[in-house]
Amino acid sequence: QKEVEQDPGPLSVPEGAIVSLNCTYSNSAFQYFMWYRQYSRKGPELLMYTYSSGNKEDGRFTAQVDKSSKYISLFIRDSQPSDSATYLCAMSDQAGTALIFGKGTTLSVSS
Amino acid sequence: DAGVTQSPTHLIKTRGQQVTLRCSPKSGHDTVSWYQQALGQGPQFIFQYYEEEERQRGNFPDRFSGHQYPNYSSELNVNALLLGDSALYLCASSPGQGGNYGYTFGSGTRLTVV
């Protein structure tokens, strides 16, 4: 079993839809959780950073962490064609140390 | 404000050769990490440098080595290249080792081994 599991998709939605992206993990020591967006031929771009459990909102994006279930989610409201990218979840057990990434979910938003 | 800068952007090497990739961290960042991203996969941690020392290493063979300079820039060296080393190599920087921040990634160097 991989440490971080993420459904690679692809996921296709119409413009304006609410998108839900998820990751599960096996290491209960993970405390820091991140979501990155990666456009084709580019490096990952940090979207959301969460410590421990709870919710965090930033504009159209909401990140949720449920440590009891070892499950994290990213919600995108009012999705736009510019949101079409690969979304990577990442986590670590200590601040500033190695990130463990999921495989990434490819999202396509059609206008 | 320049972000993380990596060079070169693309590189083609022959099996058995050696390669050096370079990274300049974002201004104000002193910690540099390197990741390998194979096609269709998430990035995998290679190692991290802070204060010119390797602080943490992932599950990569000794063929992978690195260096950090006093100006915080870093190099990744790979010896005896294998076909399986073909990947996107990403450099990520952060402000302080152990700091509670996410990482800023560069656009990567795409290495093709033939």
PDB file of N, CA and C in Angstrom, chain B residues 8 14 28 34 36 42 67 79 84 93:
ATOM      1  N   PRO B   8      19.459  23.492 -16.985  1.00  0.00           N
ATOM      2  CA  PRO B   8      18.727  23.938 -18.169  1.00  0.00           C
ATOM      3  C   PRO B   8      17.261  23.499 -18.088  1.00  0.00           C
ATOM      4  N   THR B  14      23.153  10.493 -22.798  1.00  0.00           N
ATOM      5  CA  THR B  14      23.293   9.080 -23.162  1.00  0.00           C
ATOM      6  C   THR B  14      23.503   8.265 -21.896  1.00  0.00           C
ATOM      7  N   GLY B  28      15.102  35.150  -0.440  1.00  0.00           N
ATOM      8  CA  GLY B  28      14.695  35.010   0.957  1.00  0.00           C
ATOM      9  C   GLY B  28      14.582  33.571   1.426  1.00  0.00           C
ATOM     10  N   TRP B  34      15.181  18.742  -3.738  1.00  0.00           N
ATOM     11  CA  TRP B  34      15.095  18.243  -5.109  1.00  0.00           C
ATOM     12  C   TRP B  34      14.115  17.073  -5.169  1.00  0.00           C
ATOM     13  N   GLN B  36      12.132  14.205  -8.045  1.00  0.00           N
ATOM     14  CA  GLN B  36      12.084  13.578  -9.373  1.00  0.00           C
ATOM     15  C   GLN B  36      10.632  13.252  -9.683  1.00  0.00           C
ATOM     16  N   GLY B  42       3.467  11.475  -9.166  1.00  0.00           N
ATOM     17  CA  GLY B  42       3.739  12.622  -8.324  1.00  0.00           C
ATOM     18  C   GLY B  42       5.239  12.755  -8.088  1.00  0.00           C
ATOM     19  N   HIS B  67      24.749  19.542  -3.951  1.00  0.00           N
ATOM     20  CA  HIS B  67      25.600  20.530  -3.295  1.00  0.00           C
ATOM     21  C   HIS B  67      24.772  21.804  -3.122  1.00  0.00           C
ATOM     22  N   ASN B  79      25.204  10.500 -11.648  1.00  0.00           N
ATOM     23  CA  ASN B  79      26.253   9.757 -12.355  1.00  0.00           C
ATOM     24  C   ASN B  79      25.694   8.487 -12.980  1.00  0.00           C
ATOM     25  N   GLY B  84      15.979   4.800 -16.857  1.00  0.00           N
ATOM     26  CA  GLY B  84      14.955   5.078 -15.849  1.00  0.00           C
ATOM     27  C   GLY B  84      15.123   6.402 -15.134  1.00  0.00           C
ATOM     28  N   SER B  93      12.140  25.459  -3.001  1.00  0.00           N
ATOM     29  CA  SER B  93      12.806  26.200  -1.927  1.00  0.00           C
ATOM     30  C   SER B  93      11.788  26.640  -0.883  1.00  0.00           C
TER      31      SER B  93
END
